[in-house]
CSV table of C-alpha atoms in Angstrom, one decimal:
chain,number,residue,atom,x,y,z
A,2,UNK,CA,-1.5,5.7,59.3
A,3,UNK,CA,1.0,7.6,61.5
A,4,UNK,CA,3.5,5.7,63.5
A,5,UNK,CA,3.6,5.9,67.3
A,6,UNK,CA,3.0,9.6,68.2
A,7,UNK,CA,6.3,11.5,68.2
A,8,UNK,CA,8.3,9.1,66.1
A,9,UNK,CA,7.3,10.4,62.7
A,10,UNK,CA,8.2,8.7,59.4
A,11,UNK,CA,11.4,10.5,58.3
A,12,UNK,CA,12.8,7.3,56.7
A,13,UNK,CA,10.1,7.7,54.0
A,14,UNK,CA,11.4,11.2,53.0
A,15,UNK,CA,14.6,12.4,51.4
A,16,UNK,CA,15.8,14.8,54.1
A,17,UNK,CA,19.5,14.6,53.4
A,18,UNK,CA,20.1,14.2,57.1
A,19,UNK,CA,18.8,17.7,57.7
A,20,UNK,CA,16.1,18.7,60.2
A,21,UNK,CA,13.4,20.1,57.9
A,22,UNK,CA,11.4,22.7,59.9
A,23,UNK,CA,10.5,24.8,56.9
A,24,UNK,CA,7.7,22.7,55.4
A,25,UNK,CA,5.6,25.8,55.3
A,26,UNK,CA,7.9,26.9,52.4
A,27,UNK,CA,8.9,23.6,50.8
A,28,UNK,CA,8.2,20.1,52.0
A,29,UNK,CA,10.8,17.4,51.4
A,30,UNK,CA,10.1,14.8,48.8
A,31,UNK,CA,9.3,11.1,49.4
A,32,UNK,CA,12.2,8.8,48.7
A,33,UNK,CA,10.1,7.0,46.1
A,34,UNK,CA,9.4,10.1,44.0
A,35,UNK,CA,12.3,9.7,41.6
A,36,UNK,CA,11.3,6.1,40.8
A,37,UNK,CA,7.7,7.2,40.2
A,38,UNK,CA,8.8,10.0,37.9
A,39,UNK,CA,11.1,7.7,36.0
A,40,UNK,CA,8.3,5.2,35.6
A,41,UNK,CA,6.0,7.8,34.1
A,42,UNK,CA,8.8,9.1,31.8
A,43,UNK,CA,10.0,5.6,30.7
A,44,UNK,CA,6.8,3.6,30.5
A,45,UNK,CA,4.3,6.3,29.5
A,46,UNK,CA,5.9,9.4,27.9
A,47,UNK,CA,8.8,7.6,26.1
A,48,UNK,CA,6.7,4.5,25.2
A,49,UNK,CA,3.4,6.1,24.1
A,50,UNK,CA,4.3,9.7,23.5
A,51,UNK,CA,1.2,11.8,22.8
A,52,UNK,CA,-1.1,8.8,23.1
A,53,UNK,CA,-0.3,8.7,26.9
A,54,UNK,CA,-2.7,11.7,27.3
A,55,UNK,CA,-5.5,9.3,26.5
A,56,UNK,CA,-4.2,5.8,27.3
A,57,UNK,CA,-2.6,6.7,30.7
A,58,UNK,CA,-5.2,9.1,32.0
A,59,UNK,CA,-3.0,12.2,31.8
A,60,UNK,CA,-5.9,14.4,30.6
A,61,UNK,CA,-8.0,13.4,33.7
A,62,UNK,CA,-5.2,13.8,36.2
A,63,UNK,CA,-6.0,17.5,37.2
A,64,UNK,CA,-9.5,16.4,38.3
A,65,UNK,CA,-8.3,13.0,39.8
A,66,UNK,CA,-5.7,14.7,41.9
A,67,UNK,CA,-8.2,17.4,42.8
A,68,UNK,CA,-10.6,14.8,44.2
A,69,UNK,CA,-7.8,13.2,46.2
A,70,UNK,CA,-6.8,16.6,47.7
A,71,UNK,CA,-10.5,17.3,48.4
A,72,UNK,CA,-10.5,14.6,51.0
A,73,UNK,CA,-7.8,16.5,53.0
A,74,UNK,CA,-9.7,19.8,52.5
A,75,UNK,CA,-13.1,18.5,53.6
A,76,UNK,CA,-14.8,18.7,50.2
A,77,UNK,CA,-16.9,16.3,48.2
A,78,UNK,CA,-15.6,15.1,44.8
A,79,UNK,CA,-16.0,17.4,41.8
A,80,UNK,CA,-15.1,20.6,43.6
A,81,UNK,CA,-11.3,20.7,43.5
A,82,UNK,CA,-9.1,20.8,40.5
A,83,UNK,CA,-5.4,21.2,39.9
A,84,UNK,CA,-5.8,24.1,37.6
A,85,UNK,CA,-2.3,23.7,36.1
A,86,UNK,CA,-1.1,27.2,37.0
A,87,UNK,CA,0.8,29.0,39.7
A,88,UNK,CA,-0.9,30.1,42.9
A,89,UNK,CA,-0.8,33.7,41.7
A,90,UNK,CA,-2.6,32.9,38.5
A,91,UNK,CA,-5.2,30.7,40.2
A,92,UNK,CA,-5.8,33.4,42.8
A,93,UNK,CA,-6.3,36.0,40.1
A,94,UNK,CA,-8.8,33.7,38.4
A,95,UNK,CA,-10.7,33.1,41.6
A,96,UNK,CA,-10.8,36.8,42.7
A,97,UNK,CA,-12.1,38.0,39.3
A,98,UNK,CA,-14.7,35.3,39.1
A,99,UNK,CA,-15.8,36.0,42.6
A,100,UNK,CA,-16.2,39.8,41.8
A,101,UNK,CA,-18.2,38.9,38.8
A,102,UNK,CA,-20.6,37.0,41.0
A,103,UNK,CA,-21.3,40.3,42.8
A,104,UNK,CA,-21.0,42.8,40.0
A,105,UNK,CA,-23.3,45.3,41.7
A,106,UNK,CA,-21.0,45.7,44.7
A,107,UNK,CA,-18.0,48.1,44.7
A,108,UNK,CA,-15.6,46.8,47.4
A,109,UNK,CA,-12.9,44.1,47.3
A,110,UNK,CA,-11.9,43.5,50.9
A,111,UNK,CA,-8.6,41.9,51.9
A,112,UNK,CA,-6.6,41.5,55.2
A,113,UNK,CA,-3.5,43.7,55.6
A,114,UNK,CA,-1.7,40.7,57.0
A,115,UNK,CA,-2.2,38.6,53.9
A,116,UNK,CA,0.7,37.1,52.0
A,117,UNK,CA,2.1,39.8,49.7
A,118,UNK,CA,0.9,38.1,46.5
A,119,UNK,CA,-2.7,38.2,47.8
A,120,UNK,CA,-2.4,41.9,48.3
A,121,UNK,CA,-0.7,42.5,44.9
A,122,UNK,CA,-3.4,40.4,43.0
A,123,UNK,CA,-6.2,42.1,44.9
A,124,UNK,CA,-4.9,45.5,43.9
A,125,UNK,CA,-4.6,44.4,40.3
A,126,UNK,CA,-8.1,43.0,40.2
A,127,UNK,CA,-9.5,46.1,41.8
A,128,UNK,CA,-7.8,48.2,39.1
A,129,UNK,CA,-9.0,45.9,36.3
A,130,UNK,CA,-12.6,45.8,37.4
A,131,UNK,CA,-12.8,49.4,38.7
A,132,UNK,CA,-13.5,48.2,42.3
A,133,UNK,CA,-12.6,49.9,45.5
A,134,UNK,CA,-9.8,48.0,47.3
A,135,UNK,CA,-10.1,48.0,51.1
A,136,UNK,CA,-7.2,46.7,53.1
A,137,UNK,CA,-7.9,46.2,56.7
A,138,UNK,CA,-6.1,44.8,59.7
A,139,UNK,CA,-7.2,41.5,61.1
A,140,UNK,CA,-9.7,43.1,63.5
A,141,UNK,CA,-10.7,45.8,61.0
A,142,UNK,CA,-11.5,43.1,58.5
A,143,UNK,CA,-14.3,41.7,60.7
A,144,UNK,CA,-15.5,45.1,61.7
A,145,UNK,CA,-15.8,46.2,58.1
A,146,UNK,CA,-17.8,43.2,57.1
A,147,UNK,CA,-20.1,43.6,60.1
A,148,UNK,CA,-20.7,47.3,59.7
A,149,UNK,CA,-20.1,48.0,56.0
A,150,UNK,CA,-20.5,44.6,54.5
A,151,UNK,CA,-23.4,45.5,52.2
A,152,UNK,CA,-20.9,47.1,49.8
A,153,UNK,CA,-18.4,44.2,49.9
A,154,UNK,CA,-18.4,42.0,46.8
A,155,UNK,CA,-15.6,39.7,47.8
A,156,UNK,CA,-13.7,39.2,51.0
A,157,UNK,CA,-10.2,37.5,50.8
A,158,UNK,CA,-8.6,35.9,53.8
A,159,UNK,CA,-6.3,33.1,55.0
A,160,UNK,CA,-6.9,30.7,57.8
A,161,UNK,CA,-3.3,31.0,58.9
A,162,UNK,CA,-1.2,34.2,59.2
A,163,UNK,CA,1.9,33.4,57.1
A,164,UNK,CA,4.1,35.3,59.5
A,165,UNK,CA,2.8,34.5,63.0
A,166,UNK,CA,0.9,31.4,62.4
A,167,UNK,CA,-2.2,32.8,64.0
A,168,UNK,CA,-5.4,31.1,62.9
A,169,UNK,CA,-8.6,32.6,61.6
A,170,UNK,CA,-11.8,30.6,61.9
A,171,UNK,CA,-13.0,29.7,58.4
A,172,UNK,CA,-16.5,28.9,59.4
A,173,UNK,CA,-17.1,32.1,61.4
A,174,UNK,CA,-15.6,34.4,58.8
A,175,UNK,CA,-17.4,32.7,55.9
A,176,UNK,CA,-20.7,32.9,57.9
A,177,UNK,CA,-20.0,36.7,58.4
A,178,UNK,CA,-19.4,37.1,54.6
A,179,UNK,CA,-22.7,35.3,53.8
A,180,UNK,CA,-24.7,37.3,56.3
A,181,UNK,CA,-23.9,40.4,54.4
A,182,UNK,CA,-24.1,38.8,50.9
A,183,UNK,CA,-20.3,38.8,50.2
A,184,UNK,CA,-18.4,36.0,48.4
A,185,UNK,CA,-15.6,34.4,50.4
A,186,UNK,CA,-12.3,33.6,48.8
A,187,UNK,CA,-9.7,31.7,51.0
A,188,UNK,CA,-6.0,31.3,50.5
A,189,UNK,CA,-5.3,27.9,52.0
A,190,UNK,CA,-1.6,27.8,51.1
A,191,UNK,CA,-0.4,27.7,54.8
A,192,UNK,CA,-3.2,25.3,55.9
A,193,UNK,CA,-3.6,22.6,53.3
A,194,UNK,CA,-2.2,19.3,54.6
A,195,UNK,CA,-1.7,20.4,58.2
A,196,UNK,CA,-5.1,21.8,59.3
A,197,UNK,CA,-8.7,20.7,58.8
A,198,UNK,CA,-10.4,23.3,56.6
A,199,UNK,CA,-13.8,21.5,56.2
A,200,UNK,CA,-14.6,23.6,53.1
A,201,UNK,CA,-18.1,22.1,52.5
A,202,UNK,CA,-19.2,22.1,56.1
A,203,UNK,CA,-18.0,25.7,56.5
A,204,UNK,CA,-19.9,26.8,53.3
A,205,UNK,CA,-16.8,28.2,51.6
A,206,UNK,CA,-17.4,29.7,48.2
A,207,UNK,CA,-14.0,29.6,46.5
A,208,UNK,CA,-10.5,28.7,47.8
A,209,UNK,CA,-7.0,28.4,46.3
A,210,UNK,CA,-3.7,27.0,47.5
A,211,UNK,CA,-0.3,25.9,46.5
A,212,UNK,CA,0.9,22.3,46.3
A,213,UNK,CA,4.5,22.7,47.4
A,214,UNK,CA,4.3,23.5,51.1
A,215,UNK,CA,2.9,20.9,53.6
A,216,UNK,CA,1.5,19.0,50.6
A,217,UNK,CA,5.0,18.2,49.5
A,218,UNK,CA,4.4,18.4,45.7
A,219,UNK,CA,7.8,19.9,45.0
A,220,UNK,CA,9.2,23.3,43.9
A,221,UNK,CA,6.6,25.3,42.1
A,222,UNK,CA,4.0,22.5,42.3
A,223,UNK,CA,0.8,23.6,40.6
A,224,UNK,CA,-2.0,25.3,42.6
A,225,UNK,CA,-5.4,23.9,43.3
A,226,UNK,CA,-8.8,25.6,43.1
A,227,UNK,CA,-12.0,24.8,45.0
A,228,UNK,CA,-15.3,26.0,43.8
A,229,UNK,CA,-18.4,25.1,45.7
A,230,UNK,CA,-20.8,23.0,43.6
A,231,UNK,CA,-23.6,25.5,44.0
A,232,UNK,CA,-21.6,28.1,42.2
A,233,UNK,CA,-20.1,26.1,39.4
A,234,UNK,CA,-22.8,26.7,36.8
A,235,UNK,CA,-22.6,30.5,37.2
A,236,UNK,CA,-18.9,31.2,38.0
A,237,UNK,CA,-17.3,33.1,35.1
A,238,UNK,CA,-13.5,32.8,35.0
A,239,UNK,CA,-11.4,35.5,33.2
A,240,UNK,CA,-8.8,32.9,32.0
A,241,UNK,CA,-10.6,30.6,29.7
A,242,UNK,CA,-8.2,28.1,28.2
A,243,UNK,CA,-9.0,25.2,25.9
A,244,UNK,CA,-8.9,22.6,28.6
A,245,UNK,CA,-11.8,24.4,30.3
A,246,UNK,CA,-13.9,24.1,27.2
A,247,UNK,CA,-16.9,21.8,27.1
A,248,UNK,CA,-15.4,20.1,24.0
A,249,UNK,CA,-11.7,21.0,24.0
A,250,UNK,CA,-10.8,18.9,20.9
A,251,UNK,CA,-13.5,20.5,18.8
A,252,UNK,CA,-11.1,23.5,18.5
A,253,UNK,CA,-14.1,25.9,18.4
A,254,UNK,CA,-13.4,29.6,18.0
A,255,UNK,CA,-15.8,30.4,20.8
A,256,UNK,CA,-15.5,29.4,24.4
A,257,UNK,CA,-18.2,27.2,25.9
A,258,UNK,CA,-17.5,26.4,29.5
A,259,UNK,CA,-17.2,22.8,30.6
A,260,UNK,CA,-19.7,21.5,33.2
A,261,UNK,CA,-18.6,21.4,36.8
A,262,UNK,CA,-15.1,22.1,38.1
A,263,UNK,CA,-13.5,21.4,34.7
A,264,UNK,CA,-14.4,24.9,33.6
A,265,UNK,CA,-11.7,26.2,35.9
A,266,UNK,CA,-9.0,24.4,33.9
A,267,UNK,CA,-6.9,26.5,31.4
A,268,UNK,CA,-4.1,25.1,29.4
A,269,UNK,CA,-2.2,21.8,29.1
A,270,UNK,CA,-1.4,20.7,32.6
A,271,UNK,CA,2.2,20.3,33.8
A,272,UNK,CA,2.2,16.6,33.8
A,273,UNK,CA,5.3,15.7,35.7
A,274,UNK,CA,4.5,18.2,38.4
A,275,UNK,CA,1.0,16.7,38.7
A,276,UNK,CA,2.5,13.3,39.1
A,277,UNK,CA,4.8,14.5,41.9
A,278,UNK,CA,1.9,16.1,43.7
A,279,UNK,CA,-0.2,13.0,43.3
A,280,UNK,CA,2.6,10.9,44.7
A,281,UNK,CA,3.0,13.3,47.7
A,282,UNK,CA,-0.7,13.1,48.7
A,283,UNK,CA,-0.9,9.3,49.3
A,284,UNK,CA,0.8,9.2,52.8
A,285,UNK,CA,-1.1,12.3,53.8
A,286,UNK,CA,-4.4,10.7,52.9
A,287,UNK,CA,-3.4,7.5,54.6
A,288,UNK,CA,-2.8,9.4,57.9
A,289,UNK,CA,-5.8,11.7,57.6
A,290,UNK,CA,-6.1,15.4,58.3
A,291,UNK,CA,-7.1,15.0,61.9
A,292,UNK,CA,-4.0,12.9,62.7
A,293,UNK,CA,-1.8,15.3,60.8
A,294,UNK,CA,-3.1,18.2,62.7
A,295,UNK,CA,-2.7,16.4,66.0
A,296,UNK,CA,1.0,15.5,65.2
A,297,UNK,CA,1.8,19.1,64.1
A,298,UNK,CA,0.1,20.4,67.3
A,299,UNK,CA,2.1,18.1,69.5
A,300,UNK,CA,5.4,19.0,67.9
A,301,UNK,CA,4.6,22.7,68.1
A,302,UNK,CA,3.8,22.4,71.7
A,303,UNK,CA,7.1,20.6,72.5
A,304,UNK,CA,9.0,23.2,70.6
A,305,UNK,CA,7.4,26.1,72.4
A,306,UNK,CA,7.9,24.5,75.8
A,307,UNK,CA,11.6,23.8,75.1
A,308,UNK,CA,12.2,27.3,73.7
A,309,UNK,CA,10.6,28.9,76.7
A,310,UNK,CA,12.8,26.8,79.0
A,311,UNK,CA,16.1,26.8,77.1
A,312,UNK,CA,16.2,29.8,74.8
A,313,UNK,CA,15.6,33.0,76.8
A,314,UNK,CA,16.7,35.2,73.8
A,315,UNK,CA,13.6,34.2,71.8
A,316,UNK,CA,10.2,35.7,72.2
A,317,UNK,CA,7.1,33.8,71.0
A,318,UNK,CA,5.3,35.8,68.3
A,319,UNK,CA,2.6,33.2,67.7
A,320,UNK,CA,-0.4,32.7,70.0
A,321,UNK,CA,0.6,30.6,73.1
A,322,UNK,CA,-2.7,28.6,72.8
A,323,UNK,CA,-1.9,25.8,70.3
A,324,UNK,CA,-5.5,25.8,69.1
A,325,UNK,CA,-5.0,29.3,67.8
A,326,UNK,CA,-1.9,28.4,65.8
A,327,UNK,CA,-1.5,26.7,62.4
A,328,UNK,CA,1.3,24.4,61.5
A,329,UNK,CA,4.2,26.7,62.3
A,330,UNK,CA,5.5,28.7,65.3
A,331,UNK,CA,7.1,32.2,64.9
A,332,UNK,CA,9.8,33.5,67.2
A,333,UNK,CA,10.8,37.1,67.4
A,334,UNK,CA,14.6,37.2,67.4
A,335,UNK,CA,16.8,40.2,66.6
A,336,UNK,CA,19.0,39.3,63.6
A,337,UNK,CA,16.6,36.5,62.6
A,338,UNK,CA,18.2,36.3,59.1
A,339,UNK,CA,21.6,35.6,60.6
A,340,UNK,CA,20.1,33.1,63.0
A,341,UNK,CA,18.5,31.3,60.0
A,342,UNK,CA,21.8,31.0,58.2
A,343,UNK,CA,23.6,29.8,61.3
A,344,UNK,CA,21.0,27.2,61.9
A,345,UNK,CA,21.3,26.0,58.3
A,346,UNK,CA,25.0,25.6,58.7
A,347,UNK,CA,24.3,23.2,61.6
A,348,UNK,CA,21.7,21.2,59.6
A,349,UNK,CA,18.5,22.8,60.9
A,350,UNK,CA,16.3,24.4,58.2
A,351,UNK,CA,13.9,27.2,59.2
A,352,UNK,CA,13.2,30.5,57.5
A,353,UNK,CA,13.2,34.2,58.5
A,354,UNK,CA,10.7,36.9,57.6
A,355,UNK,CA,11.5,40.6,58.1
A,356,UNK,CA,12.0,42.4,60.3
A,357,UNK,CA,12.7,39.8,63.1
A,358,UNK,CA,10.6,36.7,62.7
A,359,UNK,CA,12.0,33.2,62.6
A,360,UNK,CA,9.4,30.7,61.4
A,361,UNK,CA,9.6,27.1,62.5
A,362,UNK,CA,7.2,24.6,60.8
A,363,UNK,CA,6.3,21.1,61.7
A,364,UNK,CA,5.5,18.9,58.7
A,365,UNK,CA,3.8,16.0,60.5
A,366,UNK,CA,5.1,13.0,58.5
A,367,UNK,CA,8.8,13.9,58.3
A,368,UNK,CA,9.4,15.6,61.7
A,369,UNK,CA,10.1,13.8,65.0
A,370,UNK,CA,10.3,14.9,68.6
A,371,UNK,CA,14.1,14.3,68.4
A,372,UNK,CA,14.2,16.7,65.5
A,373,UNK,CA,12.5,19.3,67.6
A,374,UNK,CA,14.9,18.7,70.5
A,375,UNK,CA,17.9,19.0,68.2
A,376,UNK,CA,16.6,22.2,66.7
A,377,UNK,CA,16.1,23.9,70.1
A,378,UNK,CA,19.5,22.8,71.3
A,379,UNK,CA,21.1,24.2,68.1
A,380,UNK,CA,19.1,27.4,68.4
A,381,UNK,CA,20.3,27.8,72.0
A,382,UNK,CA,23.8,27.4,70.9
A,383,UNK,CA,23.5,29.8,68.0
A,384,UNK,CA,22.0,32.7,69.9
A,385,UNK,CA,24.2,32.0,72.9
A,386,UNK,CA,21.5,32.0,75.6
A,387,UNK,CA,21.4,35.5,76.9
A,388,UNK,CA,23.7,36.9,74.2
A,389,UNK,CA,22.4,39.4,71.7
A,390,UNK,CA,21.6,37.3,68.6
A,391,UNK,CA,21.8,40.4,66.4
A,392,UNK,CA,25.5,40.8,67.2
A,393,UNK,CA,28.2,38.9,65.5
A,394,UNK,CA,29.6,38.4,69.0
A,395,UNK,CA,26.6,36.2,69.8
A,396,UNK,CA,27.9,32.7,69.9
A,397,UNK,CA,27.8,30.9,66.5
A,398,UNK,CA,26.2,33.8,64.6
A,399,UNK,CA,28.1,34.9,61.5
């Protein structure tokens, strides 16, 4: 469970004395992670070598960790797997498989505000499958589905805008997709671990996400894939590795898909990364997604209130209504990249996105109200109150 609201649990995380407000890019590790990795290496890998795949449950870990993560995502067991690949690869697999479910429809629809990788992958899939790629603004996305949705095979969206933090309602958009017969694919990378997604209740078809942001699985942590149970017997993935085979150790020359979510697996899983992700999930599950969301919302509100009061040089780029924001707040500040570097020199970690956005994220378990207050005080000092933050004459910016 979470401690008293506002106190956080920073002692459980290796923050290095820094204020980590960039958990939407990379969450800090638990202090006990090194010991857990050492245990696996010394007691399992070194001691049993290849036998550990069978004796220590390594082969089952992608599904075991997937079922743990499913509890945070609002999914029943057997629908989430850690596919053992990067987010880009898993997203490609999901998009192609979704298009194959609607082979008679020509359009692949994606939001213009999507993370760049989503746009790149969508363009590649459209070329590969000879589909028409339609890229629409946030409002245009909904309009296209409502008025031209009969041609849409797949609609790709995110519940959180990676720049501004603005939320998109998963249930409403998925229902709109289904009303016109389109398949929904969601990128949950900026939502998993900080927002309820309720995948089953919202009728989501497929979803992907990375393990290294709010989930805290570490640099390059493997991605996860959700496939609704109702689709698992018919979904056809383009990447068909031996771990997705019905009988992987038969070494058959022809691919026969495994039953259920295991068919989404590809090659040998990155075991140590899986262990790190598994280790990171435990305190998140102990707290529960509703408490995590409430904490992130509380911290975000405190940050916004203090910025509006104390930092007149910053303009809120996120929605002012906290219910319309995800786990991070974006500020519009000229020279945001310089401000980011100046904050880092003073022990406050945020990140900048061009042309002028400063993103500040609130990982619920390792951020306190005092962290937020310190960050705002340093931000005020860095941009010099009314001084122009883009100028090197702005106090503290260099």
